[in-house]
Amino acid sequence: MSSVCLRLGDKAPDFTADSSLGEINLYEYLGDGWGVLFSHPADYTPVCTTELGRTAALQNEFAKRNTKVLALSVDSAESHRSWIKDINETQHVDVQFPIIADEDRKIAEAYDMIHPNASVNATVRSLFIIGPDKTIKLIITYPASTGRNFVEILRVLDSLQLTAYHSVATPADWKDGEDVVVVPSIKTEDIPAKFPKGFTEVKPYLRLTPQPNK
């Protein structure tokens, strides 16, 4: 059983591994951009096929956000390459991102992707967003029976990238282009200079302003 417990802000464990696109080093692959690393229980399974198909359909959206995607399971690179043919055929896509082969489960253990009470051998549906500084910005874990919402992953990426460079937070159900929250550390009297688009004071602790990077 893995004793690893990764948390937000932790350094993402680096690795070099075989993949559907050949040997890949995580840090080199991501470069100075953002990354999404997600595991799936096994190749040739129905929900995973739809998930990787959906990710492939959104490849341009991830690219717009300077984000590279990597999938992972404990199957072999050969199995991945063969399965990709099925994904492309059934989901009408062209999978171009790598699927990591983690047959010895070392990466899965480093990222705590195997939950023994769910499955002793298969990885659960873990997803990590990794920032340019190689720290973990988001962790989401789904059960094997529930496919992920990749539009939500894009929404979170938009929020993370916005809030990394501006003194704002994003409210519930926020979408790119909508008003955002001014962080509490900024005094109300200082808002006009920092946010010239204006602001609305709903409460002294709840101040809204138009998205600053739009």
mmCIF file of C-alpha atoms in Angstrom:
data_model
loop_
_atom_site.group_PDB
_atom_site.id
_atom_site.type_symbol
_atom_site.label_atom_id
_atom_site.label_comp_id
_atom_site.label_asym_id
_atom_site.label_seq_id
_atom_site.Cartn_x
_atom_site.Cartn_y
_atom_site.Cartn_z
ATOM 1 C CA MET A 1 0.000 0.000 0.000
ATOM 2 C CA SER A 2 1.333 3.428 -0.902
ATOM 3 C CA SER A 3 2.113 5.797 1.964
ATOM 4 C CA VAL A 4 2.282 8.762 -0.412
ATOM 5 C CA CYS A 5 -0.221 11.532 0.149
ATOM 6 C CA LEU A 6 0.169 14.293 -2.420
ATOM 7 C CA ARG A 7 -1.430 17.614 -1.580
ATOM 8 C CA LEU A 8 -2.017 20.893 -3.353
ATOM 9 C CA GLY A 9 1.235 22.830 -3.588
ATOM 10 C CA ASP A 10 3.416 19.710 -3.458
ATOM 11 C CA LYS A 11 6.015 19.174 -6.152
ATOM 12 C CA ALA A 12 4.668 16.807 -8.797
ATOM 13 C CA PRO A 13 6.878 13.694 -8.784
ATOM 14 C CA ASP A 14 8.991 13.634 -11.937
ATOM 15 C CA PHE A 15 9.306 10.416 -13.935
ATOM 16 C CA THR A 16 10.672 8.959 -17.129
ATOM 17 C CA ALA A 17 8.575 6.202 -18.659
ATOM 18 C CA ASP A 18 7.607 4.456 -21.859
ATOM 19 C CA SER A 19 4.433 5.659 -23.534
ATOM 20 C CA SER A 20 2.376 5.319 -26.685
ATOM 21 C CA LEU A 21 4.698 7.977 -28.174
ATOM 22 C CA GLY A 22 7.956 6.502 -26.872
ATOM 23 C CA GLU A 23 9.978 7.403 -23.798
ATOM 24 C CA ILE A 24 8.813 10.570 -22.052
ATOM 25 C CA ASN A 25 10.151 12.575 -19.124
ATOM 26 C CA LEU A 26 7.344 14.465 -17.399
ATOM 27 C CA TYR A 27 9.201 17.705 -16.681
ATOM 28 C CA GLU A 28 10.788 17.855 -20.139
ATOM 29 C CA TYR A 29 7.461 17.125 -21.802
ATOM 30 C CA LEU A 30 5.666 19.897 -19.909
ATOM 31 C CA GLY A 31 8.467 22.426 -20.392
ATOM 32 C CA ASP A 32 7.401 25.797 -18.983
ATOM 33 C CA GLY A 33 3.701 25.167 -19.588
ATOM 34 C CA TRP A 34 0.825 23.600 -17.668
ATOM 35 C CA GLY A 35 0.021 19.902 -17.548
ATOM 36 C CA VAL A 36 -2.876 17.540 -16.956
ATOM 37 C CA LEU A 37 -1.939 14.019 -15.849
ATOM 38 C CA PHE A 38 -4.822 11.606 -15.487
ATOM 39 C CA SER A 39 -5.053 7.874 -14.868
ATOM 40 C CA HIS A 40 -7.613 5.385 -16.098
ATOM 41 C CA PRO A 41 -8.281 1.870 -14.776
ATOM 42 C CA ALA A 42 -7.416 -0.090 -17.912
ATOM 43 C CA ASP A 43 -7.130 -0.097 -21.698
ATOM 44 C CA TYR A 44 -9.991 -1.497 -23.772
ATOM 45 C CA THR A 45 -12.642 -0.447 -21.264
ATOM 46 C CA PRO A 46 -15.780 1.482 -22.237
ATOM 47 C CA VAL A 47 -15.712 4.551 -19.981
ATOM 48 C CA CYS A 48 -11.977 5.054 -20.487
ATOM 49 C CA THR A 49 -12.456 4.913 -24.250
ATOM 50 C CA THR A 50 -14.973 7.756 -24.084
ATOM 51 C CA GLU A 51 -12.757 9.761 -21.708
ATOM 52 C CA LEU A 52 -9.684 9.619 -23.899
ATOM 53 C CA GLY A 53 -11.839 10.320 -26.933
ATOM 54 C CA ARG A 54 -13.261 13.409 -25.269
ATOM 55 C CA THR A 55 -9.775 14.573 -24.295
ATOM 56 C CA ALA A 56 -8.626 14.142 -27.887
ATOM 57 C CA ALA A 57 -11.611 16.162 -29.117
ATOM 58 C CA LEU A 58 -10.519 18.974 -26.779
ATOM 59 C CA GLN A 59 -6.822 18.891 -27.727
ATOM 60 C CA ASN A 60 -6.998 22.352 -29.317
ATOM 61 C CA GLU A 61 -8.661 23.773 -26.206
ATOM 62 C CA PHE A 62 -5.856 22.469 -24.011
ATOM 63 C CA ALA A 63 -3.284 23.828 -26.477
ATOM 64 C CA LYS A 64 -4.889 27.302 -26.290
ATOM 65 C CA ARG A 65 -4.218 27.188 -22.565
ATOM 66 C CA ASN A 66 -0.563 26.181 -23.016
ATOM 67 C CA THR A 67 -1.433 22.842 -21.430
ATOM 68 C CA LYS A 68 -0.175 19.382 -22.333
ATOM 69 C CA VAL A 69 -2.125 16.254 -21.473
ATOM 70 C CA LEU A 70 -0.839 12.833 -20.433
ATOM 71 C CA ALA A 71 -2.952 9.769 -19.699
ATOM 72 C CA LEU A 72 -1.715 6.758 -17.704
ATOM 73 C CA SER A 73 -2.609 3.198 -16.838
ATOM 74 C CA VAL A 74 -0.747 0.078 -15.748
ATOM 75 C CA ASP A 75 -1.001 -1.414 -19.249
ATOM 76 C CA SER A 76 1.913 -1.615 -21.690
ATOM 77 C CA ALA A 77 2.821 0.952 -24.337
ATOM 78 C CA GLU A 78 2.051 -1.661 -26.994
ATOM 79 C CA SER A 79 -1.427 -2.108 -25.540
ATOM 80 C CA HIS A 80 -1.902 1.670 -25.506
ATOM 81 C CA ARG A 81 -0.918 2.030 -29.149
ATOM 82 C CA SER A 82 -3.309 -0.714 -30.200
ATOM 83 C CA TRP A 83 -6.155 0.671 -28.086
ATOM 84 C CA ILE A 84 -5.703 4.171 -29.553
ATOM 85 C CA LYS A 85 -6.835 2.755 -32.890
ATOM 86 C CA ASP A 86 -10.138 1.797 -31.263
ATOM 87 C CA ILE A 87 -10.476 5.198 -29.588
ATOM 88 C CA ASN A 88 -9.899 7.016 -32.875
ATOM 89 C CA GLU A 89 -12.359 4.772 -34.688
ATOM 90 C CA THR A 90 -15.197 4.793 -32.168
ATOM 91 C CA GLN A 91 -14.881 8.371 -30.912
ATOM 92 C CA HIS A 92 -14.041 9.922 -34.311
ATOM 93 C CA VAL A 93 -10.877 11.618 -33.047
ATOM 94 C CA ASP A 94 -7.112 11.562 -33.487
ATOM 95 C CA VAL A 95 -5.392 10.891 -30.162
ATOM 96 C CA GLN A 96 -2.100 12.796 -30.256
ATOM 97 C CA PHE A 97 -1.235 12.989 -26.561
ATOM 98 C CA PRO A 98 0.822 10.246 -24.877
ATOM 99 C CA ILE A 99 -0.575 7.430 -22.769
ATOM 100 C CA ILE A 100 2.002 6.474 -20.143
ATOM 101 C CA ALA A 101 2.806 2.792 -19.597
ATOM 102 C CA ASP A 102 3.127 2.148 -15.869
ATOM 103 C CA GLU A 103 3.364 -1.629 -15.761
ATOM 104 C CA ASP A 104 5.408 -1.657 -12.543
ATOM 105 C CA ARG A 105 2.970 0.828 -10.978
ATOM 106 C CA LYS A 106 5.771 3.073 -9.748
ATOM 107 C CA ILE A 107 4.148 6.238 -11.101
ATOM 108 C CA ALA A 108 0.733 5.180 -9.820
ATOM 109 C CA GLU A 109 2.245 4.685 -6.374
ATOM 110 C CA ALA A 110 4.122 8.013 -6.492
ATOM 111 C CA TYR A 111 0.824 9.780 -7.283
ATOM 112 C CA ASP A 112 -1.325 7.577 -5.016
ATOM 113 C CA MET A 113 -3.461 6.479 -7.953
ATOM 114 C CA ILE A 114 -4.164 2.982 -6.615
ATOM 115 C CA HIS A 115 -6.778 2.836 -3.871
ATOM 116 C CA PRO A 116 -6.770 -0.739 -2.514
ATOM 117 C CA ASN A 117 -10.325 -0.576 -1.193
ATOM 118 C CA ALA A 118 -11.514 0.243 -4.709
ATOM 119 C CA SER A 119 -9.110 -2.023 -6.642
ATOM 120 C CA VAL A 120 -5.860 -3.674 -5.613
ATOM 121 C CA ASN A 121 -4.231 -3.389 -9.043
ATOM 122 C CA ALA A 122 -6.072 -0.892 -11.232
ATOM 123 C CA THR A 123 -5.654 2.867 -10.992
ATOM 124 C CA VAL A 124 -8.692 4.928 -10.070
ATOM 125 C CA ARG A 125 -9.656 7.969 -12.159
ATOM 126 C CA SER A 126 -7.152 10.392 -10.648
ATOM 127 C CA LEU A 127 -6.470 13.750 -12.289
ATOM 128 C CA PHE A 128 -3.759 16.276 -11.490
ATOM 129 C CA ILE A 129 -3.229 19.757 -12.891
ATOM 130 C CA ILE A 130 0.450 20.692 -12.720
ATOM 131 C CA GLY A 131 1.567 24.307 -12.953
ATOM 132 C CA PRO A 132 4.621 25.716 -14.757
ATOM 133 C CA ASP A 133 6.481 25.583 -11.429
ATOM 134 C CA LYS A 134 5.823 21.811 -11.386
ATOM 135 C CA THR A 135 3.624 21.994 -8.302
ATOM 136 C CA ILE A 136 0.216 20.368 -8.066
ATOM 137 C CA LYS A 137 -2.617 22.861 -8.496
ATOM 138 C CA LEU A 138 -5.619 20.524 -8.556
ATOM 139 C CA ILE A 139 -6.395 16.947 -7.524
ATOM 140 C CA ILE A 140 -9.655 15.237 -8.454
ATOM 141 C CA THR A 141 -10.429 11.541 -7.979
ATOM 142 C CA TYR A 142 -13.388 9.786 -9.558
ATOM 143 C CA PRO A 143 -14.513 6.177 -9.084
ATOM 144 C CA ALA A 144 -14.067 3.782 -11.991
ATOM 145 C CA SER A 145 -17.808 3.892 -12.689
ATOM 146 C CA THR A 146 -17.928 7.661 -13.324
ATOM 147 C CA GLY A 147 -16.439 9.308 -16.385
ATOM 148 C CA ARG A 148 -14.843 12.707 -15.917
ATOM 149 C CA ASN A 149 -16.210 16.053 -17.086
ATOM 150 C CA PHE A 150 -13.365 17.485 -19.164
ATOM 151 C CA VAL A 151 -15.171 20.773 -19.785
ATOM 152 C CA GLU A 152 -14.922 21.258 -16.012
ATOM 153 C CA ILE A 153 -11.179 20.601 -16.225
ATOM 154 C CA LEU A 154 -10.884 23.382 -18.806
ATOM 155 C CA ARG A 155 -12.938 25.681 -16.557
ATOM 156 C CA VAL A 156 -10.603 25.015 -13.640
ATOM 157 C CA LEU A 157 -7.577 25.624 -15.865
ATOM 158 C CA ASP A 158 -9.041 29.000 -16.839
ATOM 159 C CA SER A 159 -9.521 29.841 -13.164
ATOM 160 C CA LEU A 160 -6.046 28.686 -12.125
ATOM 161 C CA GLN A 161 -4.348 30.602 -14.914
ATOM 162 C CA LEU A 162 -6.363 33.756 -14.203
ATOM 163 C CA THR A 163 -5.845 33.721 -10.443
ATOM 164 C CA ALA A 164 -2.130 32.948 -10.794
ATOM 165 C CA TYR A 165 -1.546 36.386 -12.313
ATOM 166 C CA HIS A 166 -4.346 38.571 -10.890
ATOM 167 C CA SER A 167 -5.522 39.243 -7.323
ATOM 168 C CA VAL A 168 -8.899 37.620 -7.865
ATOM 169 C CA ALA A 169 -10.790 34.416 -7.141
ATOM 170 C CA THR A 170 -13.557 32.805 -9.171
ATOM 171 C CA PRO A 171 -17.036 32.285 -7.675
ATOM 172 C CA ALA A 172 -19.250 29.212 -7.870
ATOM 173 C CA ASP A 173 -20.053 28.035 -11.396
ATOM 174 C CA TRP A 174 -17.845 30.770 -12.861
ATOM 175 C CA LYS A 175 -17.041 30.586 -16.566
ATOM 176 C CA ASP A 176 -14.373 32.407 -18.527
ATOM 177 C CA GLY A 177 -15.523 35.963 -19.231
ATOM 178 C CA GLU A 178 -17.764 36.351 -16.186
ATOM 179 C CA ASP A 179 -17.216 38.630 -13.182
ATOM 180 C CA VAL A 180 -14.700 37.543 -10.564
ATOM 181 C CA VAL A 181 -14.175 38.176 -6.865
ATOM 182 C CA VAL A 182 -11.553 40.619 -5.587
ATOM 183 C CA VAL A 183 -9.440 38.832 -2.966
ATOM 184 C CA PRO A 184 -9.991 39.957 0.651
ATOM 185 C CA SER A 185 -6.376 41.111 1.051
ATOM 186 C CA ILE A 186 -7.065 44.105 -1.200
ATOM 187 C CA LYS A 187 -8.698 47.017 0.620
ATOM 188 C CA THR A 188 -11.849 48.390 -0.963
ATOM 189 C CA GLU A 189 -10.283 51.825 -1.365
ATOM 190 C CA ASP A 190 -7.430 50.281 -3.347
ATOM 191 C CA ILE A 191 -9.650 48.448 -5.829
ATOM 192 C CA PRO A 192 -10.160 51.287 -8.393
ATOM 193 C CA ALA A 193 -6.409 51.632 -8.971
ATOM 194 C CA LYS A 194 -5.903 47.900 -9.363
ATOM 195 C CA PHE A 195 -9.127 47.131 -11.250
ATOM 196 C CA PRO A 196 -9.962 50.135 -13.489
ATOM 197 C CA LYS A 197 -12.933 48.340 -15.066
ATOM 198 C CA GLY A 198 -14.853 49.071 -11.876
ATOM 199 C CA PHE A 199 -16.303 46.912 -9.117
ATOM 200 C CA THR A 200 -19.512 46.142 -7.248
ATOM 201 C CA GLU A 201 -19.486 45.923 -3.461
ATOM 202 C CA VAL A 202 -22.132 43.367 -2.511
ATOM 203 C CA LYS A 203 -20.757 43.160 1.030
ATOM 204 C CA PRO A 204 -17.486 44.534 2.453
ATOM 205 C CA TYR A 205 -16.019 41.045 2.035
ATOM 206 C CA LEU A 206 -17.676 40.327 -1.330
ATOM 207 C CA ARG A 207 -16.503 42.648 -4.134
ATOM 208 C CA LEU A 208 -17.028 41.731 -7.789
ATOM 209 C CA THR A 209 -15.125 43.048 -10.774
ATOM 210 C CA PRO A 210 -15.072 42.240 -14.504
ATOM 211 C CA GLN A 211 -12.524 39.623 -15.453
ATOM 212 C CA PRO A 212 -9.243 41.605 -15.652
ATOM 213 C CA ASN A 213 -7.617 39.739 -18.544
ATOM 214 C CA LYS A 214 -10.526 40.196 -20.959
#
